[in-house]
Amino acid sequence: MPLTPSTTLVYPENPVWTGPDTDTLRLVDGNDLVLQFVLNSCHVVPGPIDAERFCKAVNVTVGRFPHTAGRLKRDGDSWRVDLTNSPVPVTVVDDDTLTAPFPEEDRYHIIQKSILPFVCEVPMREAFLGEDVPLLSLKLTRLLKTGETVIGNSWNHTLGDGTTVHNFMHTLSQAYLGLELPPLPSYVKRKWPDPRKEMGLGDEAFKEVTPHVVQDFTLDELLARYEKEAKEAIMMDLCFTKGELDAIVTKAKDGAEEGVKLSKQDALSSYVVSLHNRILERPIVTVMNLMNYRTRDSAGNCTITAFADVTGKTQLDDVPEMAIAIRKETNKCRTNDWTALYLMLNGYQFEQAIKSGRFHMSPHPGYCIINSLLGLDENGLRSFGYKGRSQYYTETSWERMFRVHPANPVRRADGTWDTNQGSVVVSFRLRPDLKQKMLDMKKEDMAALGL
């Protein structure tokens, strides 16, 4: 059982703020108003973490990300994070019963059913109501039976997306190890004009550019949908070895038209969609590709969404066409004009919904979302001194939400480690009666690709 935990309140050291305002962070981009989600994640390392040194590293890191020591506030129809330099709680607990946070056979998986025993979850509803509650908390769980340590992080989504969490934890790891710190984060915020009153745009513009946020829901409606999915669909992970991923990429590139440069993610996204479209009663016709528009050091929820039409694409041989459609739409949406239009319309829809306490949910029927962190070195840059042996985990999965991560390293029976270099895990939810059918289909496809 967990032994008596201790909690230290860690204040930011010499806060360095690089945002446009002196004492607040205005949440003016639509994606910053994701007020209904908390991001929980953890790293498991095969050895000790010194609690005192860890708290000192938190002290330094929060000083470089001072909005994490702030408080969420509402001013009429506007939202902001006040830079209050409030303490971040760091909890340390020893546990003499748990032998591992997750079953050994599942350790290469990234998305777990729950990691709540290893985080002190920040209160979402209370923050939304403007109460004096933290937006970030950290936890060290020392597993006495195995000698492992779990580093837990609970993060209010208004602070930033998965890439921002990655940058924060990278800085924390470097500070803990006494190594050179990454550059300070930047906070680029732009207040967009009212697209209806000032720009004269109508419903058709919203349906074309931001169809995923045209409809909104109450928080209870949104949570009810997720609870329903959790009951009716099971968590599913598809692990692709480096060889399998390379074969899929080759398949896509061999069928691509001249001049179109496809990425690994284009090919992988197309293949996973093809698997679903061969077993779903209602096929996926639109791929929502979640993309960064940030510089590498930008903090916040710096994403836009491209919508690629893949109507009628169902077979393995359709992967090249789907990959081309995704790439062309991605390239179009990376232009400055399109990005500005998207951010303006998306922000407006979020602001209008939040005014009345309503939220957006996706993907809608017939849509899927690609949410990929394939380019992040989650276990290398955030190793806390255990490079190649640090395992990263998070939670939350939905139907047709394809979350993509590099696979975790795993420890072999002889104590050595398999880094799973180049392997990828795609996580989502699926009806239980379709699981084996999908696994069999993947096996047949890999054989058809020569593996």
Tab-separated table of C-alpha atoms in Angstrom:
chain	number	residue	atom	x	y	z
A	1	MET	CA	0.000	0.000	0.000
A	2	PRO	CA	1.107	3.601	-0.473
A	3	LEU	CA	2.950	4.868	2.585
A	4	THR	CA	2.317	8.345	3.936
A	5	PRO	CA	2.934	10.834	1.112
A	6	SER	CA	4.660	14.161	1.580
A	7	THR	CA	3.923	17.243	-0.498
A	8	THR	CA	6.328	20.114	-1.049
A	9	LEU	CA	5.091	23.437	-2.408
A	10	VAL	CA	7.693	24.576	-4.926
A	11	TYR	CA	7.801	28.234	-5.991
A	12	PRO	CA	9.316	29.399	-9.283
A	13	GLU	CA	12.928	30.544	-9.100
A	14	ASN	CA	13.627	33.927	-10.698
A	15	PRO	CA	10.640	33.771	-13.091
A	16	VAL	CA	11.528	34.775	-16.651
A	17	TRP	CA	8.472	35.799	-18.637
A	18	THR	CA	8.732	36.215	-22.403
A	19	GLY	CA	5.057	36.830	-23.153
A	20	PRO	CA	3.543	40.022	-24.597
A	21	ASP	CA	1.970	41.182	-21.283
A	22	THR	CA	3.812	41.694	-18.033
A	23	ASP	CA	1.660	39.811	-15.529
A	24	THR	CA	-0.781	37.683	-17.466
A	25	LEU	CA	-1.118	35.285	-20.390
A	26	ARG	CA	-4.198	36.098	-22.444
A	27	LEU	CA	-5.861	33.004	-23.937
A	28	VAL	CA	-6.900	34.452	-27.281
A	29	ASP	CA	-6.339	31.524	-29.653
A	30	GLY	CA	-9.221	29.076	-29.851
A	31	ASN	CA	-7.094	26.051	-29.056
A	32	ASP	CA	-5.975	27.697	-25.806
A	33	LEU	CA	-9.576	27.484	-24.594
A	34	VAL	CA	-9.505	23.713	-24.184
A	35	LEU	CA	-10.750	24.203	-20.648
A	36	GLN	CA	-12.333	20.772	-20.254
A	37	PHE	CA	-9.203	18.614	-20.443
A	38	VAL	CA	-6.317	17.721	-18.176
A	39	LEU	CA	-3.196	16.091	-19.632
A	40	ASN	CA	-1.854	13.362	-17.373
A	41	SER	CA	1.418	11.627	-18.187
A	42	CYS	CA	4.274	9.850	-16.469
A	43	HIS	CA	7.753	8.461	-16.981
A	44	VAL	CA	8.915	5.211	-15.412
A	45	VAL	CA	12.650	4.935	-14.763
A	46	PRO	CA	14.433	1.795	-13.471
A	47	GLY	CA	16.073	3.430	-10.481
A	48	PRO	CA	15.887	6.215	-7.911
A	49	ILE	CA	15.133	9.913	-8.382
A	50	ASP	CA	16.484	12.159	-5.658
A	51	ALA	CA	13.458	14.052	-4.303
A	52	GLU	CA	15.375	17.097	-3.067
A	53	ARG	CA	17.232	17.487	-6.357
A	54	PHE	CA	13.977	16.941	-8.250
A	55	CYS	CA	12.240	19.745	-6.322
A	56	LYS	CA	15.161	22.059	-7.056
A	57	ALA	CA	14.819	21.213	-10.757
A	58	VAL	CA	11.079	21.987	-10.556
A	59	ASN	CA	11.970	25.312	-8.946
A	60	VAL	CA	14.196	26.171	-11.936
A	61	THR	CA	11.865	24.821	-14.626
A	62	VAL	CA	8.724	26.534	-13.379
A	63	GLY	CA	10.732	29.765	-13.323
A	64	ARG	CA	11.295	29.293	-17.068
A	65	PHE	CA	7.615	28.374	-17.629
A	66	PRO	CA	6.025	30.845	-15.168
A	67	HIS	CA	2.502	30.365	-16.524
A	68	THR	CA	2.585	26.878	-14.951
A	69	ALA	CA	2.636	28.633	-11.564
A	70	GLY	CA	-0.340	30.807	-12.536
A	71	ARG	CA	-4.086	30.711	-12.024
A	72	LEU	CA	-6.854	30.489	-14.623
A	73	LYS	CA	-9.190	33.501	-14.512
A	74	ARG	CA	-12.211	34.746	-16.439
A	75	ASP	CA	-12.872	38.402	-17.187
A	76	GLY	CA	-16.293	38.641	-18.800
A	77	ASP	CA	-16.000	36.730	-22.063
A	78	SER	CA	-12.201	36.585	-21.946
A	79	TRP	CA	-9.882	34.068	-20.303
A	80	ARG	CA	-6.356	34.446	-19.044
A	81	VAL	CA	-3.711	32.835	-16.855
A	82	ASP	CA	-2.556	35.317	-14.227
A	83	LEU	CA	1.158	35.001	-13.427
A	84	THR	CA	0.684	34.683	-9.676
A	85	ASN	CA	3.953	32.806	-8.956
A	86	SER	CA	1.902	30.357	-6.925
A	87	PRO	CA	3.535	27.155	-5.697
A	88	VAL	CA	3.467	23.934	-7.702
A	89	PRO	CA	2.737	20.908	-5.487
A	90	VAL	CA	5.294	18.084	-5.701
A	91	THR	CA	4.173	14.911	-3.929
A	92	VAL	CA	6.536	12.079	-2.996
A	93	VAL	CA	5.219	8.679	-1.949
A	94	ASP	CA	6.725	5.240	-1.345
A	95	ASP	CA	4.635	2.218	-2.344
A	96	ASP	CA	5.477	-1.255	-1.045
A	97	THR	CA	2.784	-3.204	-2.928
A	98	LEU	CA	2.960	-2.228	-6.576
A	99	THR	CA	5.512	-4.196	-8.554
A	100	ALA	CA	4.981	-2.285	-11.797
A	101	PRO	CA	2.643	0.472	-12.904
A	102	PHE	CA	1.493	-1.559	-15.909
A	103	PRO	CA	1.654	-5.210	-17.006
A	104	GLU	CA	5.075	-6.059	-18.424
A	105	GLU	CA	3.598	-7.149	-21.763
A	106	ASP	CA	1.960	-3.721	-22.171
A	107	ARG	CA	5.017	-1.632	-21.427
A	108	TYR	CA	5.743	-0.728	-25.038
A	109	HIS	CA	2.254	0.793	-25.200
A	110	ILE	CA	1.980	4.510	-24.541
A	111	ILE	CA	-1.741	4.989	-23.857
A	112	GLN	CA	-2.848	3.202	-20.683
A	113	LYS	CA	-6.333	2.755	-19.236
A	114	SER	CA	-5.431	4.935	-16.288
A	115	ILE	CA	-2.330	6.383	-14.705
A	116	LEU	CA	-4.229	8.097	-11.874
A	117	PRO	CA	-2.338	6.241	-9.101
A	118	PHE	CA	0.817	7.965	-10.325
A	119	VAL	CA	-0.369	11.561	-10.675
A	120	CYS	CA	-2.069	14.079	-8.416
A	121	GLU	CA	-4.638	15.229	-10.947
A	122	VAL	CA	-5.161	18.982	-11.087
A	123	PRO	CA	-8.821	19.993	-10.607
A	124	MET	CA	-10.366	20.849	-13.973
A	125	ARG	CA	-13.817	22.076	-12.885
A	126	GLU	CA	-12.472	24.248	-10.082
A	127	ALA	CA	-9.945	25.881	-12.418
A	128	PHE	CA	-12.723	26.502	-14.944
A	129	LEU	CA	-14.704	28.280	-12.214
A	130	GLY	CA	-11.728	30.510	-11.405
A	131	GLU	CA	-10.929	28.991	-8.031
A	132	ASP	CA	-7.421	29.217	-6.545
A	133	VAL	CA	-6.197	25.791	-7.661
A	134	PRO	CA	-2.951	24.734	-9.341
A	135	LEU	CA	-2.715	24.187	-13.099
A	136	LEU	CA	0.274	21.849	-12.700
A	137	SER	CA	1.204	19.177	-10.179
A	138	LEU	CA	4.042	16.651	-10.083
A	139	LYS	CA	4.444	13.366	-8.216
A	140	LEU	CA	7.248	10.915	-7.517
A	141	THR	CA	6.132	7.363	-6.709
A	142	ARG	CA	8.971	5.136	-5.499
A	143	LEU	CA	8.142	1.468	-6.081
A	144	LEU	CA	9.898	-0.297	-3.250
A	145	LYS	CA	9.530	-3.823	-4.668
A	146	THR	CA	11.106	-3.088	-8.032
A	147	GLY	CA	13.307	-0.077	-7.306
A	148	GLU	CA	11.584	1.873	-10.083
A	149	THR	CA	10.401	5.481	-9.827
A	150	VAL	CA	7.346	6.910	-11.566
A	151	ILE	CA	7.495	10.638	-12.403
A	152	GLY	CA	3.903	11.825	-12.740
A	153	ASN	CA	2.732	15.072	-14.334
A	154	SER	CA	-0.809	16.508	-14.313
A	155	TRP	CA	-1.219	19.552	-16.556
A	156	ASN	CA	-4.204	21.784	-17.311
A	157	HIS	CA	-4.577	21.830	-21.108
A	158	THR	CA	-4.773	25.646	-21.167
A	159	LEU	CA	-1.035	25.683	-20.369
A	160	GLY	CA	-0.218	24.043	-23.676
A	161	ASP	CA	-0.393	20.907	-25.786
A	162	GLY	CA	1.632	17.705	-25.787
A	163	THR	CA	4.616	19.431	-27.383
A	164	THR	CA	4.613	22.075	-24.644
A	165	VAL	CA	4.502	19.323	-21.993
A	166	HIS	CA	7.423	17.667	-23.793
A	167	ASN	CA	9.459	20.885	-23.727
A	168	PHE	CA	8.645	21.433	-20.046
A	169	MET	CA	9.682	17.896	-19.087
A	170	HIS	CA	12.827	18.112	-21.234
A	171	THR	CA	13.808	21.260	-19.338
A	172	LEU	CA	12.996	19.540	-16.026
A	173	SER	CA	15.159	16.537	-16.929
A	174	GLN	CA	18.068	18.764	-17.973
A	175	ALA	CA	17.765	20.842	-14.785
A	176	TYR	CA	17.704	17.669	-12.670
A	177	LEU	CA	20.861	16.397	-14.387
A	178	GLY	CA	22.612	19.775	-14.191
A	179	LEU	CA	22.916	19.952	-17.984
A	180	GLU	CA	22.469	22.847	-20.413
A	181	LEU	CA	18.859	24.028	-20.463
A	182	PRO	CA	16.823	24.353	-23.663
A	183	PRO	CA	15.899	27.858	-24.893
A	184	LEU	CA	13.226	29.775	-23.014
A	185	PRO	CA	9.713	29.193	-24.345
A	186	SER	CA	8.005	31.892	-26.382
A	187	TYR	CA	4.372	32.944	-26.091
A	188	VAL	CA	3.067	34.343	-29.358
A	189	LYS	CA	-0.555	35.423	-29.049
A	190	ARG	CA	-2.562	37.355	-31.592
A	191	LYS	CA	-6.050	38.753	-31.164
A	192	TRP	CA	-7.992	38.057	-34.353
A	193	PRO	CA	-10.786	40.255	-35.780
A	194	ASP	CA	-14.412	39.161	-35.477
A	195	PRO	CA	-14.901	37.100	-38.667
A	196	ARG	CA	-18.617	37.880	-38.896
A	197	LYS	CA	-18.781	41.548	-37.885
A	198	GLU	CA	-15.392	42.754	-39.130
A	199	MET	CA	-14.676	40.370	-41.990
A	200	GLY	CA	-18.199	39.681	-43.229
A	201	LEU	CA	-17.735	35.899	-43.277
A	202	GLY	CA	-20.763	33.633	-43.021
A	203	ASP	CA	-21.628	30.061	-42.105
A	204	GLU	CA	-20.142	28.601	-45.276
A	205	ALA	CA	-16.635	29.786	-44.322
A	206	PHE	CA	-16.894	28.022	-40.967
A	207	LYS	CA	-18.202	24.804	-42.539
A	208	GLU	CA	-15.387	24.793	-45.083
A	209	VAL	CA	-12.426	25.702	-42.868
A	210	THR	CA	-13.427	24.575	-39.350
A	211	PRO	CA	-16.237	22.003	-39.692
A	212	HIS	CA	-15.193	20.262	-36.479
A	213	VAL	CA	-16.214	23.200	-34.271
A	214	VAL	CA	-19.495	24.210	-35.914
A	215	GLN	CA	-21.457	22.231	-33.311
A	216	ASP	CA	-20.941	22.535	-29.550
A	217	PHE	CA	-22.112	20.693	-26.448
A	218	THR	CA	-22.457	21.090	-22.698
A	219	LEU	CA	-19.693	19.666	-20.536
A	220	ASP	CA	-22.045	16.955	-19.268
A	221	GLU	CA	-22.944	15.975	-22.855
A	222	LEU	CA	-19.278	15.777	-23.771
A	223	LEU	CA	-18.349	13.690	-20.735
A	224	ALA	CA	-21.355	11.401	-21.344
A	225	ARG	CA	-20.109	10.654	-24.860
A	226	TYR	CA	-16.658	9.745	-23.620
A	227	GLU	CA	-18.118	7.556	-20.876
A	228	LYS	CA	-20.286	5.799	-23.477
A	229	GLU	CA	-17.258	5.161	-25.689
A	230	ALA	CA	-15.317	3.824	-22.727
A	231	LYS	CA	-18.053	1.254	-22.113
A	232	GLU	CA	-18.724	0.233	-25.724
A	233	ALA	CA	-15.217	0.340	-27.244
A	234	ILE	CA	-11.967	-1.119	-25.988
A	235	MET	CA	-8.496	0.341	-26.092
A	236	MET	CA	-6.521	-0.843	-29.092
A	237	ASP	CA	-2.841	-0.500	-29.878
A	238	LEU	CA	-1.195	-1.275	-33.180
A	239	CYS	CA	2.573	-1.596	-32.884
A	240	PHE	CA	4.597	-1.226	-36.060
A	241	THR	CA	8.203	-2.321	-36.095
A	242	LYS	CA	10.712	-0.239	-38.000
A	243	GLY	CA	10.607	-2.802	-40.802
A	244	GLU	CA	6.814	-2.677	-41.025
A	245	LEU	CA	6.763	1.110	-41.033
A	246	ASP	CA	9.444	1.238	-43.711
A	247	ALA	CA	7.422	-1.185	-45.866
A	248	ILE	CA	4.286	0.957	-45.543
A	249	VAL	CA	6.252	4.089	-46.433
A	250	THR	CA	7.739	2.340	-49.480
A	251	LYS	CA	4.255	1.239	-50.575
A	252	ALA	CA	2.991	4.824	-50.350
A	253	LYS	CA	5.997	6.404	-52.078
A	254	ASP	CA	6.060	3.869	-54.911
A	255	GLY	CA	2.509	4.870	-55.802
A	256	ALA	CA	2.928	8.609	-55.300
A	257	GLU	CA	2.811	11.030	-58.167
A	258	GLU	CA	6.011	12.774	-59.158
A	259	GLY	CA	6.863	15.856	-57.142
A	260	VAL	CA	4.825	14.888	-54.051
A	261	LYS	CA	7.070	14.243	-51.043
A	262	LEU	CA	5.325	11.983	-48.565
A	263	SER	CA	6.278	11.703	-44.898
A	264	LYS	CA	6.289	8.613	-42.692
A	265	GLN	CA	3.221	9.998	-40.959
A	266	ASP	CA	1.357	10.477	-44.265
A	267	ALA	CA	1.921	6.814	-45.105
A	268	LEU	CA	1.139	5.516	-41.612
A	269	SER	CA	-2.039	7.607	-41.329
A	270	SER	CA	-3.268	6.309	-44.673
A	271	TYR	CA	-2.598	2.706	-43.754
A	272	VAL	CA	-4.417	2.932	-40.389
A	273	VAL	CA	-7.400	4.569	-42.132
A	274	SER	CA	-7.431	1.745	-44.696
A	275	LEU	CA	-7.587	-0.822	-41.886
A	276	HIS	CA	-10.583	0.915	-40.342
A	277	ASN	CA	-12.365	1.383	-43.644
A	278	ARG	CA	-12.225	-2.336	-44.323
A	279	ILE	CA	-14.091	-3.210	-41.112
A	280	LEU	CA	-16.209	-0.182	-40.091
A	281	GLU	CA	-19.868	-0.059	-41.057
A	282	ARG	CA	-19.506	3.688	-41.632
A	283	PRO	CA	-16.157	4.335	-43.300
A	284	ILE	CA	-13.870	7.269	-42.673
A	285	VAL	CA	-14.259	9.867	-45.427
A	286	THR	CA	-12.345	12.784	-43.878
A	287	VAL	CA	-8.936	12.687	-42.220
A	288	MET	CA	-8.315	15.493	-39.725
A	289	ASN	CA	-4.556	15.959	-39.540
A	290	LEU	CA	-3.509	17.867	-36.409
A	291	MET	CA	-0.434	19.971	-37.241
A	292	ASN	CA	1.935	22.334	-35.483
A	293	TYR	CA	2.266	25.916	-36.652
A	294	ARG	CA	4.770	26.765	-33.921
A	295	THR	CA	8.442	27.405	-33.807
A	296	ARG	CA	10.115	24.664	-31.762
A	297	ASP	CA	10.166	26.723	-28.546
A	298	SER	CA	6.591	28.038	-28.689
A	299	ALA	CA	4.446	27.283	-25.641
A	300	GLY	CA	0.686	26.940	-25.879
A	301	ASN	CA	-1.761	24.945	-27.967
A	302	CYS	CA	-0.170	25.776	-31.298
A	303	THR	CA	-2.058	23.508	-33.685
A	304	ILE	CA	-4.178	23.758	-36.796
A	305	THR	CA	-6.202	21.026	-38.502
A	306	ALA	CA	-6.123	20.020	-42.157
A	307	PHE	CA	-9.075	18.112	-43.630
A	308	ALA	CA	-8.295	15.571	-46.337
A	309	ASP	CA	-11.042	13.886	-48.370
A	310	VAL	CA	-10.449	10.113	-48.589
A	311	THR	CA	-13.922	9.092	-49.750
A	312	GLY	CA	-13.979	5.589	-51.227
A	313	LYS	CA	-10.437	4.709	-50.131
A	314	THR	CA	-10.555	1.367	-48.346
A	315	GLN	CA	-7.885	-1.051	-49.575
A	316	LEU	CA	-4.151	-1.499	-49.048
A	317	ASP	CA	-3.630	-0.402	-52.651
A	318	ASP	CA	-5.413	2.877	-51.842
A	319	VAL	CA	-2.702	3.897	-49.353
A	320	PRO	CA	-0.702	5.944	-51.916
A	321	GLU	CA	-3.759	7.965	-52.989
A	322	MET	CA	-4.759	8.655	-49.391
A	323	ALA	CA	-1.219	9.666	-48.486
A	324	ILE	CA	-1.117	12.071	-51.428
A	325	ALA	CA	-4.475	13.595	-50.397
A	326	ILE	CA	-3.239	14.094	-46.830
A	327	ARG	CA	0.074	15.609	-47.970
A	328	LYS	CA	-1.523	18.018	-50.463
A	329	GLU	CA	-4.020	19.244	-47.886
A	330	THR	CA	-1.256	19.567	-45.289
A	331	ASN	CA	0.863	21.666	-47.654
A	332	LYS	CA	-2.090	23.911	-48.493
A	333	CYS	CA	-2.887	24.478	-44.833
A	334	ARG	CA	0.679	25.465	-43.969
A	335	THR	CA	0.415	28.672	-46.005
A	336	ASN	CA	0.294	31.858	-43.944
A	337	ASP	CA	-3.053	32.988	-45.359
A	338	TRP	CA	-4.806	29.699	-44.661
A	339	THR	CA	-3.318	29.416	-41.159
A	340	ALA	CA	-4.497	32.937	-40.302
A	341	LEU	CA	-8.011	32.213	-41.595
A	342	TYR	CA	-8.189	28.942	-39.670
A	343	LEU	CA	-7.000	30.489	-36.406
A	344	MET	CA	-9.449	33.373	-36.731
A	345	LEU	CA	-12.472	31.122	-37.377
A	346	ASN	CA	-11.446	28.439	-34.901
A	347	GLY	CA	-10.822	31.005	-32.176
A	348	TYR	CA	-14.173	32.672	-32.786
A	349	GLN	CA	-16.050	29.363	-32.511
A	350	PHE	CA	-14.272	28.452	-29.283
A	351	GLU	CA	-14.919	31.865	-27.748
A	352	GLN	CA	-18.610	31.793	-28.652
A	353	ALA	CA	-19.042	28.332	-27.148
A	354	ILE	CA	-17.096	29.041	-23.976
A	355	LYS	CA	-19.195	32.154	-23.268
A	356	SER	CA	-22.130	29.878	-22.536
A	357	GLY	CA	-20.114	27.053	-20.953
A	358	ARG	CA	-20.204	24.822	-24.037
A	359	PHE	CA	-17.461	22.787	-25.644
A	360	HIS	CA	-16.535	20.977	-28.845
A	361	MET	CA	-16.034	17.275	-29.353
A	362	SER	CA	-14.580	15.372	-32.236
A	363	PRO	CA	-14.122	13.358	-34.336
A	364	HIS	CA	-17.627	13.418	-35.781
A	365	PRO	CA	-18.998	10.289	-37.520
A	366	GLY	CA	-17.120	9.691	-40.762
A	367	TYR	CA	-14.095	11.654	-39.518
A	368	CYS	CA	-10.847	10.591	-37.864
A	369	ILE	CA	-8.117	12.603	-36.155
A	370	ILE	CA	-4.381	12.072	-36.535
A	371	ASN	CA	-2.685	13.293	-33.356
A	372	SER	CA	0.969	12.418	-33.820
A	373	LEU	CA	3.974	13.012	-31.605
A	374	LEU	CA	6.106	10.767	-33.779
A	375	GLY	CA	8.809	13.428	-34.093
A	376	LEU	CA	9.368	13.836	-30.335
A	377	ASP	CA	12.122	11.935	-28.558
A	378	GLU	CA	10.024	11.338	-25.451
A	379	ASN	CA	12.304	8.810	-23.799
A	380	GLY	CA	15.622	10.349	-24.816
A	381	LEU	CA	15.209	14.034	-24.048
A	382	ARG	CA	13.224	13.346	-20.867
A	383	SER	CA	15.276	10.482	-19.470
A	384	PHE	CA	16.304	11.910	-16.059
A	385	GLY	CA	19.594	10.063	-16.459
A	386	TYR	CA	18.115	6.780	-17.741
A	387	LYS	CA	18.415	7.245	-21.494
A	388	GLY	CA	17.201	4.211	-23.401
A	389	ARG	CA	15.491	2.917	-20.238
A	390	SER	CA	12.895	5.610	-19.545
A	391	GLN	CA	9.312	4.675	-20.445
A	392	TYR	CA	6.653	7.278	-21.210
A	393	TYR	CA	2.920	6.796	-20.596
A	394	THR	CA	-0.254	8.811	-20.876
A	395	GLU	CA	-3.984	8.110	-21.004
A	396	THR	CA	-7.210	8.924	-22.878
A	397	SER	CA	-8.255	7.247	-26.116
A	398	TRP	CA	-11.292	7.689	-28.356
A	399	GLU	CA	-12.750	5.978	-31.366
A	400	ARG	CA	-11.148	7.207	-34.599
A	401	MET	CA	-8.659	9.351	-32.679
A	402	PHE	CA	-5.313	7.936	-33.771
A	403	ARG	CA	-2.621	8.906	-31.258
A	404	VAL	CA	0.858	8.150	-32.569
A	405	HIS	CA	4.014	7.829	-30.437
A	406	PRO	CA	7.437	6.229	-30.695
A	407	ALA	CA	7.266	2.847	-28.930
A	408	ASN	CA	8.696	2.529	-25.435
A	409	PRO	CA	11.923	0.656	-24.742
A	410	VAL	CA	11.324	-2.588	-22.838
A	411	ARG	CA	13.509	-4.622	-20.523
A	412	ARG	CA	14.292	-8.157	-21.635
A	413	ALA	CA	14.206	-11.140	-19.296
A	414	ASP	CA	18.016	-11.067	-19.019
A	415	GLY	CA	17.947	-7.448	-17.807
A	416	THR	CA	19.157	-5.873	-21.062
A	417	TRP	CA	17.015	-3.364	-22.894
A	418	ASP	CA	15.381	-3.343	-26.330
A	419	THR	CA	15.152	0.328	-27.320
A	420	ASN	CA	12.472	-0.376	-29.986
A	421	GLN	CA	14.259	2.242	-32.068
A	422	GLY	CA	12.123	3.185	-35.065
A	423	SER	CA	9.031	1.324	-33.828
A	424	VAL	CA	5.721	3.171	-33.540
A	425	VAL	CA	2.522	2.636	-31.554
A	426	VAL	CA	-0.873	3.877	-32.810
A	427	SER	CA	-3.568	3.978	-30.110
A	428	PHE	CA	-7.361	4.349	-30.420
A	429	ARG	CA	-10.625	2.703	-29.350
A	430	LEU	CA	-12.462	0.038	-31.304
A	431	ARG	CA	-15.496	-2.187	-30.875
A	432	PRO	CA	-14.280	-5.407	-29.206
A	433	ASP	CA	-15.741	-7.658	-31.922
A	434	LEU	CA	-13.535	-5.918	-34.514
A	435	LYS	CA	-10.193	-6.231	-32.724
A	436	GLN	CA	-9.106	-9.646	-33.959
A	437	LYS	CA	-10.348	-8.901	-37.453
A	438	MET	CA	-8.099	-5.839	-37.581
A	439	LEU	CA	-5.094	-7.709	-36.198
A	440	ASP	CA	-5.547	-10.498	-38.749
A	441	MET	CA	-5.868	-7.960	-41.541
A	442	LYS	CA	-2.659	-6.202	-40.484
A	443	LYS	CA	-0.839	-9.551	-40.464
A	444	GLU	CA	-2.076	-10.343	-43.991
A	445	ASP	CA	-1.074	-6.877	-45.228
A	446	MET	CA	2.443	-7.173	-43.830
A	447	ALA	CA	2.786	-10.527	-45.583
A	448	ALA	CA	1.614	-8.917	-48.824
A	449	LEU	CA	4.319	-6.273	-48.334
A	450	GLY	CA	6.945	-8.995	-48.105
A	451	LEU	CA	7.346	-9.220	-44.337
